[in-house]
Every structure is written in structure tokens, then in C-alpha cells.
mmCIF file of C-alpha atoms in Angstrom:
data_model
loop_
_atom_site.group_PDB
_atom_site.id
_atom_site.type_symbol
_atom_site.label_atom_id
_atom_site.label_comp_id
_atom_site.label_asym_id
_atom_site.label_seq_id
_atom_site.Cartn_x
_atom_site.Cartn_y
_atom_site.Cartn_z
ATOM 1 C CA MET A 188 0.000 0.000 0.000
ATOM 2 C CA TRP A 189 2.814 2.414 0.887
ATOM 3 C CA VAL A 190 4.532 1.809 -2.462
ATOM 4 C CA ILE A 191 1.296 2.590 -4.335
ATOM 5 C CA ALA A 192 0.747 5.706 -2.220
ATOM 6 C CA LYS A 193 4.330 6.876 -2.742
ATOM 7 C CA ASN A 194 4.174 6.474 -6.519
ATOM 8 C CA ALA A 195 0.786 8.197 -6.729
ATOM 9 C CA LEU A 196 2.040 11.060 -4.543
ATOM 10 C CA ARG A 197 5.142 11.511 -6.694
ATOM 11 C CA GLU A 198 2.964 11.698 -9.781
ATOM 12 C CA ARG A 199 0.719 14.246 -8.083
ATOM 13 C CA ILE A 200 3.714 16.410 -7.154
ATOM 14 C CA ARG A 201 4.974 16.337 -10.755
ATOM 15 C CA ARG A 202 1.614 17.595 -12.011
ATOM 16 C CA LYS A 203 0.801 21.316 -11.901
ATOM 17 C CA GLU A 204 -2.630 21.112 -10.297
ATOM 18 C CA LEU A 205 -1.255 20.847 -6.751
ATOM 19 C CA TYR A 206 0.738 24.058 -7.120
ATOM 20 C CA ILE A 207 -2.084 25.895 -8.884
ATOM 21 C CA VAL A 208 -4.655 25.200 -6.177
ATOM 22 C CA VAL A 209 -2.158 26.023 -3.420
ATOM 23 C CA ALA A 210 -1.302 29.299 -5.172
ATOM 24 C CA VAL A 211 -5.005 30.172 -5.265
ATOM 25 C CA GLY A 212 -5.277 29.400 -1.544
ATOM 26 C CA ILE A 213 -2.281 31.599 -0.709
ATOM 27 C CA LEU A 214 -3.761 34.387 -2.833
ATOM 28 C CA ILE A 215 -6.957 34.206 -0.786
ATOM 29 C CA LEU A 216 -4.922 34.481 2.422
ATOM 30 C CA LEU A 217 -3.047 37.501 1.061
ATOM 31 C CA LEU A 218 -6.302 39.210 0.148
ATOM 32 C CA TYR A 219 -7.628 38.664 3.663
ATOM 33 C CA SER A 220 -4.436 39.795 5.374
ATOM 34 C CA SER A 221 -4.123 42.976 3.295
ATOM 35 C CA GLY A 222 -7.762 44.062 3.590
ATOM 36 C CA THR A 223 -9.106 46.927 5.705
ATOM 37 C CA ALA A 224 -12.384 46.926 7.580
ATOM 38 C CA THR A 225 -14.164 48.765 10.396
ATOM 39 C CA ILE A 226 -15.873 45.624 11.745
ATOM 40 C CA THR A 227 -14.869 44.720 15.293
ATOM 41 C CA MET A 228 -14.432 41.324 16.971
ATOM 42 C CA ASN A 229 -14.276 41.072 20.768
ATOM 43 C CA GLY A 230 -13.975 44.859 20.955
ATOM 44 C CA GLU A 231 -11.009 45.007 18.556
ATOM 45 C CA PRO A 232 -10.894 45.824 14.839
ATOM 46 C CA ILE A 233 -11.185 42.655 12.780
ATOM 47 C CA THR A 234 -7.892 43.602 11.129
ATOM 48 C CA SER A 235 -5.981 43.402 14.431
ATOM 49 C CA VAL A 236 -3.297 40.707 14.451
ATOM 50 C CA ASP A 237 -5.054 38.373 16.903
ATOM 51 C CA ASN A 238 -8.358 38.555 15.050
ATOM 52 C CA MET A 239 -6.684 38.152 11.668
ATOM 53 C CA ILE A 240 -4.943 35.012 12.900
ATOM 54 C CA VAL A 241 -8.364 33.600 13.828
ATOM 55 C CA VAL A 242 -9.844 34.542 10.445
ATOM 56 C CA MET A 243 -6.866 33.312 8.436
ATOM 57 C CA HIS A 244 -6.646 30.043 10.370
ATOM 58 C CA THR A 245 -10.310 29.414 9.616
ATOM 59 C CA MET A 246 -9.633 30.144 5.948
ATOM 60 C CA VAL A 247 -6.605 27.806 5.875
ATOM 61 C CA ALA A 248 -8.651 24.936 7.307
ATOM 62 C CA ALA A 249 -11.610 25.568 4.983
ATOM 63 C CA VAL A 250 -9.437 25.899 1.876
ATOM 64 C CA GLY A 251 -7.470 22.799 2.917
ATOM 65 C CA CYS A 252 -10.669 20.735 3.072
ATOM 66 C CA LEU A 253 -11.805 22.037 -0.327
ATOM 67 C CA LEU A 254 -8.359 21.291 -1.775
ATOM 68 C CA ALA A 255 -8.777 17.711 -0.574
ATOM 69 C CA VAL A 256 -11.856 17.463 -2.793
ATOM 70 C CA VAL A 257 -10.177 19.054 -5.822
ATOM 71 C CA LEU A 258 -7.000 16.989 -5.540
ATOM 72 C CA GLY A 259 -8.686 13.655 -4.864
ATOM 73 C CA ILE A 260 -11.651 13.679 -7.185
ATOM 74 C CA ARG A 261 -9.954 11.976 -10.156
ATOM 75 C CA THR A 262 -7.145 9.946 -8.588
ATOM 76 C CA ILE A 263 -8.882 6.542 -8.588
ATOM 77 C CA PRO A 264 -10.887 7.075 -11.825
ATOM 78 C CA ASN A 265 -7.716 8.133 -13.665
ATOM 79 C CA GLU A 266 -5.973 4.921 -12.668
ATOM 80 C CA TYR A 267 -8.745 2.850 -14.235
ATOM 81 C CA GLU A 268 -8.953 5.031 -17.356
ATOM 82 C CA ARG A 269 -5.399 3.998 -18.197
ATOM 83 C CA LYS A 270 -6.675 0.450 -18.805
ATOM 84 C CA ASP A 271 -3.602 -1.078 -17.175
ATOM 85 C CA SER A 272 -5.058 -2.028 -13.786
ATOM 86 C CA HIS A 273 -4.597 -5.684 -14.763
ATOM 87 C CA LEU A 274 -0.883 -5.137 -14.153
ATOM 88 C CA VAL A 275 -1.786 -4.562 -10.510
ATOM 89 C CA TRP A 276 -4.028 -7.594 -10.145
ATOM 90 C CA VAL A 277 -1.473 -10.022 -11.653
ATOM 91 C CA ARG A 278 0.890 -9.053 -8.834
ATOM 92 C CA GLY A 279 -1.603 -10.301 -6.275
ATOM 93 C CA ILE A 280 -2.569 -6.819 -5.045
ATOM 94 C CA SER A 281 -6.202 -6.693 -3.919
ATOM 95 C CA GLN A 282 -8.610 -3.865 -4.626
ATOM 96 C CA PRO A 283 -8.712 -2.716 -0.970
ATOM 97 C CA VAL A 284 -4.912 -2.433 -0.894
ATOM 98 C CA TYR A 285 -4.827 -0.673 -4.270
ATOM 99 C CA HIS A 286 -7.610 1.757 -3.389
ATOM 100 C CA GLY A 287 -6.146 2.243 0.073
ATOM 101 C CA GLY A 288 -2.803 3.276 -1.395
ATOM 102 C CA LEU A 289 -4.453 5.751 -3.757
ATOM 103 C CA ALA A 290 -6.624 7.136 -0.940
ATOM 104 C CA LEU A 291 -3.513 7.541 1.205
ATOM 105 C CA ALA A 292 -1.854 9.482 -1.629
ATOM 106 C CA ASN A 293 -4.936 11.713 -1.790
ATOM 107 C CA MET A 294 -4.720 12.423 1.930
ATOM 108 C CA LEU A 295 -0.985 13.109 1.887
ATOM 109 C CA SER A 296 -1.250 15.490 -1.083
ATOM 110 C CA ALA A 297 -4.123 17.360 0.598
ATOM 111 C CA MET A 298 -2.153 17.564 3.855
ATOM 112 C CA LEU A 299 0.892 18.797 1.932
ATOM 113 C CA ALA A 300 -1.191 21.530 0.308
ATOM 114 C CA THR A 301 -2.647 22.495 3.703
ATOM 115 C CA GLY A 302 0.862 22.489 5.177
ATOM 116 C CA ILE A 303 1.997 25.005 2.558
ATOM 117 C CA LEU A 304 -0.940 27.227 3.482
ATOM 118 C CA TYR A 305 0.074 26.855 7.132
ATOM 119 C CA LEU A 306 3.556 28.057 6.220
ATOM 120 C CA ALA A 307 1.989 31.138 4.619
ATOM 121 C CA LEU A 308 0.083 31.719 7.877
ATOM 122 C CA ALA A 309 3.333 31.239 9.834
ATOM 123 C CA VAL A 310 5.010 33.922 7.702
ATOM 124 C CA TYR A 311 2.155 36.305 8.527
ATOM 125 C CA ILE A 312 2.475 35.499 12.234
ATOM 126 C CA VAL A 313 6.245 36.055 12.289
ATOM 127 C CA ALA A 314 5.939 39.253 10.246
ATOM 128 C CA ASN A 315 3.578 40.611 12.908
ATOM 129 C CA GLY A 316 5.785 39.610 15.834
ATOM 130 C CA ARG A 317 3.541 36.903 17.286
ATOM 131 C CA THR A 318 6.183 34.159 17.366
ATOM 132 C CA ASP A 319 4.569 32.725 20.518
ATOM 133 C CA TYR A 320 2.060 31.026 18.195
ATOM 134 C CA LEU A 321 4.709 29.143 16.238
ATOM 135 C CA VAL A 322 5.524 26.416 18.751
ATOM 136 C CA ARG A 323 1.856 25.407 18.871
ATOM 137 C CA MET A 324 1.272 25.491 15.121
ATOM 138 C CA LEU A 325 2.486 21.924 14.494
ATOM 139 C CA PRO A 326 -0.007 20.197 16.845
ATOM 140 C CA ALA A 327 -2.698 22.578 15.557
ATOM 141 C CA PHE A 328 -1.828 21.570 12.001
ATOM 142 C CA LEU A 329 -2.178 17.890 12.905
ATOM 143 C CA ILE A 330 -5.668 18.571 14.279
ATOM 144 C CA VAL A 331 -6.682 20.423 11.100
ATOM 145 C CA CYS A 332 -5.379 17.434 9.115
ATOM 146 C CA ILE A 333 -8.144 15.347 10.714
ATOM 147 C CA ALA A 334 -10.744 17.472 8.909
ATOM 148 C CA VAL A 335 -8.692 17.464 5.691
ATOM 149 C CA ALA A 336 -8.267 13.682 5.807
ATOM 150 C CA THR A 337 -12.013 13.239 6.376
ATOM 151 C CA ALA A 338 -12.862 15.205 3.228
ATOM 152 C CA SER A 339 -10.166 13.380 1.256
ATOM 153 C CA LEU A 340 -11.303 9.916 2.359
ATOM 154 C CA PHE A 341 -14.931 10.719 1.592
ATOM 155 C CA ILE A 342 -13.970 11.682 -1.971
ATOM 156 C CA SER A 343 -11.829 8.561 -2.348
ATOM 157 C CA VAL A 344 -14.642 6.253 -1.220
ATOM 158 C CA LEU A 345 -17.190 7.873 -3.526
ATOM 159 C CA SER A 346 -14.830 7.752 -6.511
ATOM 160 C CA ILE A 347 -14.724 3.955 -6.256
ATOM 161 C CA ILE A 348 -18.445 3.541 -6.888
ATOM 162 C CA LEU A 349 -19.755 6.752 -8.530
ATOM 163 C CA PRO A 350 -19.046 8.787 -11.703
ATOM 164 C CA VAL A 351 -16.698 11.758 -11.370
ATOM 165 C CA ALA A 352 -19.473 14.363 -11.751
ATOM 166 C CA ALA A 353 -21.513 12.847 -8.911
ATOM 167 C CA VAL A 354 -18.397 12.535 -6.760
ATOM 168 C CA GLY A 355 -17.603 16.224 -7.274
ATOM 169 C CA ILE A 356 -21.104 17.412 -6.366
ATOM 170 C CA LEU A 357 -21.456 15.185 -3.311
ATOM 171 C CA GLY A 358 -17.897 15.914 -2.205
ATOM 172 C CA ILE A 359 -18.413 19.678 -2.322
ATOM 173 C CA LEU A 360 -21.752 19.410 -0.486
ATOM 174 C CA PHE A 361 -20.214 17.129 2.163
ATOM 175 C CA THR A 362 -17.242 19.423 2.701
ATOM 176 C CA LEU A 363 -19.249 22.643 2.744
ATOM 177 C CA GLY A 364 -21.649 21.016 5.185
ATOM 178 C CA GLY A 365 -18.741 20.153 7.471
ATOM 179 C CA ILE A 366 -17.235 23.633 7.177
ATOM 180 C CA LEU A 367 -20.617 25.293 7.850
ATOM 181 C CA HIS A 368 -21.596 22.788 10.537
ATOM 182 C CA GLY A 369 -22.011 25.456 13.208
ATOM 183 C CA ILE A 370 -24.223 27.650 11.018
ATOM 184 C CA LEU A 371 -26.371 24.670 10.031
ATOM 185 C CA ASP A 372 -26.718 23.710 13.684
ATOM 186 C CA LEU A 373 -27.932 27.231 14.484
ATOM 187 C CA TYR A 374 -30.414 27.111 11.599
ATOM 188 C CA LYS A 375 -31.645 23.714 12.811
ATOM 189 C CA ASN A 376 -32.622 25.257 16.137
ATOM 190 C CA VAL A 377 -34.389 28.138 14.414
ATOM 191 C CA ALA A 378 -36.163 26.087 11.730
ATOM 192 C CA GLY A 379 -37.843 23.420 13.834
ATOM 193 C CA GLY A 380 -40.450 21.058 12.389
ATOM 194 C CA VAL A 381 -39.585 18.677 9.568
ATOM 195 C CA ALA A 382 -36.721 20.838 8.288
ATOM 196 C CA GLY A 383 -35.191 20.960 11.746
ATOM 197 C CA ALA A 384 -35.528 17.194 12.172
ATOM 198 C CA LEU A 385 -33.909 16.547 8.799
ATOM 199 C CA LEU A 386 -31.052 18.899 9.597
ATOM 200 C CA LYS A 387 -30.606 17.258 12.992
ATOM 201 C CA GLY A 388 -30.226 13.856 11.341
ATOM 202 C CA LEU A 389 -27.854 15.272 8.721
ATOM 203 C CA LEU A 390 -25.665 16.987 11.296
ATOM 204 C CA PHE A 391 -25.536 13.794 13.353
ATOM 205 C CA VAL A 392 -23.698 11.952 10.553
ATOM 206 C CA LEU A 393 -21.862 14.953 9.089
ATOM 207 C CA PRO A 394 -18.368 15.496 10.589
ATOM 208 C CA ASP A 395 -17.982 18.899 12.233
ATOM 209 C CA MET A 396 -14.941 20.110 10.279
ATOM 210 C CA ASN A 397 -15.381 23.654 11.551
ATOM 211 C CA GLY A 398 -15.477 22.406 15.139
ATOM 212 C CA ILE A 399 -12.229 20.498 14.579
ATOM 213 C CA GLN A 400 -10.649 23.623 13.085
ATOM 214 C CA GLN A 401 -11.756 25.632 16.100
ATOM 215 C CA GLN A 402 -10.014 23.192 18.449
ATOM 216 C CA ALA A 403 -6.788 23.642 16.484
ATOM 217 C CA ARG A 404 -7.137 27.412 16.700
ATOM 218 C CA ARG A 405 -7.903 27.202 20.431
ATOM 219 C CA LEU A 406 -4.776 25.093 20.944
ATOM 220 C CA MET A 407 -2.709 27.782 19.214
ATOM 221 C CA ALA A 408 -4.256 30.421 21.490
ATOM 222 C CA GLN A 409 -3.645 28.273 24.618
ATOM 223 C CA GLU A 410 -7.371 27.938 25.293
ATOM 224 C CA SER A 411 -9.250 24.830 26.433
ATOM 225 C CA VAL A 412 -9.736 22.180 23.738
ATOM 226 C CA ASP A 413 -12.792 19.956 23.306
ATOM 227 C CA VAL A 414 -11.205 16.526 22.863
ATOM 228 C CA HIS A 415 -14.605 15.002 22.052
ATOM 229 C CA LEU A 416 -14.738 16.810 18.694
ATOM 230 C CA ILE A 417 -11.253 15.581 17.817
ATOM 231 C CA LEU A 418 -12.130 11.979 18.697
ATOM 232 C CA THR A 419 -15.330 12.255 16.654
ATOM 233 C CA GLY A 420 -13.223 13.346 13.671
ATOM 234 C CA LEU A 421 -10.933 10.349 14.122
ATOM 235 C CA LEU A 422 -13.991 8.095 14.294
ATOM 236 C CA ALA A 423 -15.201 9.534 10.959
ATOM 237 C CA ILE A 424 -11.818 8.698 9.413
ATOM 238 C CA TYR A 425 -12.079 5.135 10.711
ATOM 239 C CA VAL A 426 -15.613 4.674 9.333
ATOM 240 C CA LEU A 427 -14.608 6.035 5.908
ATOM 241 C CA SER A 428 -11.532 3.793 5.909
ATOM 242 C CA VAL A 429 -13.861 0.817 6.250
ATOM 243 C CA GLY A 430 -15.563 2.005 3.058
ATOM 244 C CA ILE A 431 -12.213 1.820 1.230
ATOM 245 C CA MET A 432 -11.890 -1.792 2.313
ATOM 246 C CA VAL A 433 -15.492 -2.777 1.522
ATOM 247 C CA PHE A 434 -16.382 -1.160 -1.805
ATOM 248 C CA ARG A 435 -15.215 -2.679 -5.090
ATOM 249 C CA ARG A 436 -14.971 -1.300 -8.612
ATOM 250 C CA ARG A 437 -16.582 -3.315 -11.393
ATOM 251 C CA GLU A 438 -13.994 -2.404 -14.039
ATOM 252 C CA ALA A 439 -11.434 -4.447 -12.132
#
């Protein structure tokens, strides 16, 4: 599995799409960091360093999850479109191992892209003299990677059994739902009735990617962390990993 993942990751790094999507993400961060606004947060202008770190960290996590969808949507389908998958089967490699290696490559490439965005955030932090954040950025990054890996695994599982177009639509909806989990939860309480019940059921199975991101940000700020949300994210990764092992592709 590791050999398959390593080869797929090398191929991904050689292609331009990884660098293009990361460049777009960094551009978004630059636009946020250079903007001016009169809105306040906790009694301070939103453009103050502490508030901008909160905003930019949220953006890094959200963009990282969306990058996981973009980078992973075609990995498994592309392998089968080459019509040489029989070369894998004759070596005694099973579908779960093959798909697992490709899914692992998806996760690693998405984490790499998110790591580059984190470096851009680190540059902003150092440039503004808040080096006290740096020592806590690595564990915070690992927490954010839980949300990124969840989005990546979901895309990988869907791409085994569904067409690319359907995978893209469902992947974006799944990821946006996770990013906007808190807003949807608020709307659920306001809506009530059938809509509220449906949203309650949806939010029960939808990983709270925003909540995971918030725990990473709270760790950076030396605030209390809700370990339950982190464990729930790890549980989602485990459940999706089972899907990689269970689902098969007919073309094989």
C-alpha cells in the first residue's frame, strides 16, 4: 500500500494542479491579510493581528478541506482510465490495498497543500511579531489534518463507486456542510419542524470540520480544547476507511 501511495504522490507532485490550487489558496490568504475593515471582533478591529490570525486560520482549514476534494476527485478514476489495472491484479494486489494506497496518496497530497498554506500563515504570524504562536502550530496543524483527511477519504470512497461528476457534487456538499456545521446547527434550532428534524439527522452523521478547526485554533491560542470533537473526527476517518476496504470497482 505504501509503495502505491508513494508512486501516486510523486505523480501528483509532478503535475501542476497541486501548485495551482495552493497558489489560489495563498492568494486568498493575502487578500484577507491585506484588507481593511471597520468591523470589530471582541472589541477590537477585525484587522488586528489576533483577530486576523483567527480569520486566516479558519480560511486555511476551509481551503485545505476544499483542496482535498479538488485533488482527490480523479485519482482513482484516472488509474482505471489507463486500462492497465490488470498489471496490478497479476501481482496479487487486492482492490482494498490498491484503493487504500491511492486514498492515502490523496490524503498526503491534501495535507501537503494544507501544510503550505500553514507556512503562509506562519510567515504572517512572524511578520507581525507573534512568534509565541509558532511552537503550537504543528499540533494545531495535525488537528486540522483530521478534517482534511475526512474530506479526502470521503472523496476517495465515492470515486470507487460513482461517476466523477456525482463525486464532485457530493464531495463539495459534504465538505461545505462540514465547514458550515455550526451555522447549520444554528439554523436547525431556528427552523424546527420537519426541516429541523432533517437537519438534525444530517448533522448527526456529518463530521464537524469547523469544530475540529476551532479546536486547532484554540490550541494555538492556549485555550481549552474539546477533545470530544477531535475523537469524533478520528472516528469519521475510521468509518470512511472501512468504506475503502469494503467497496469494489466493477472495471477491475
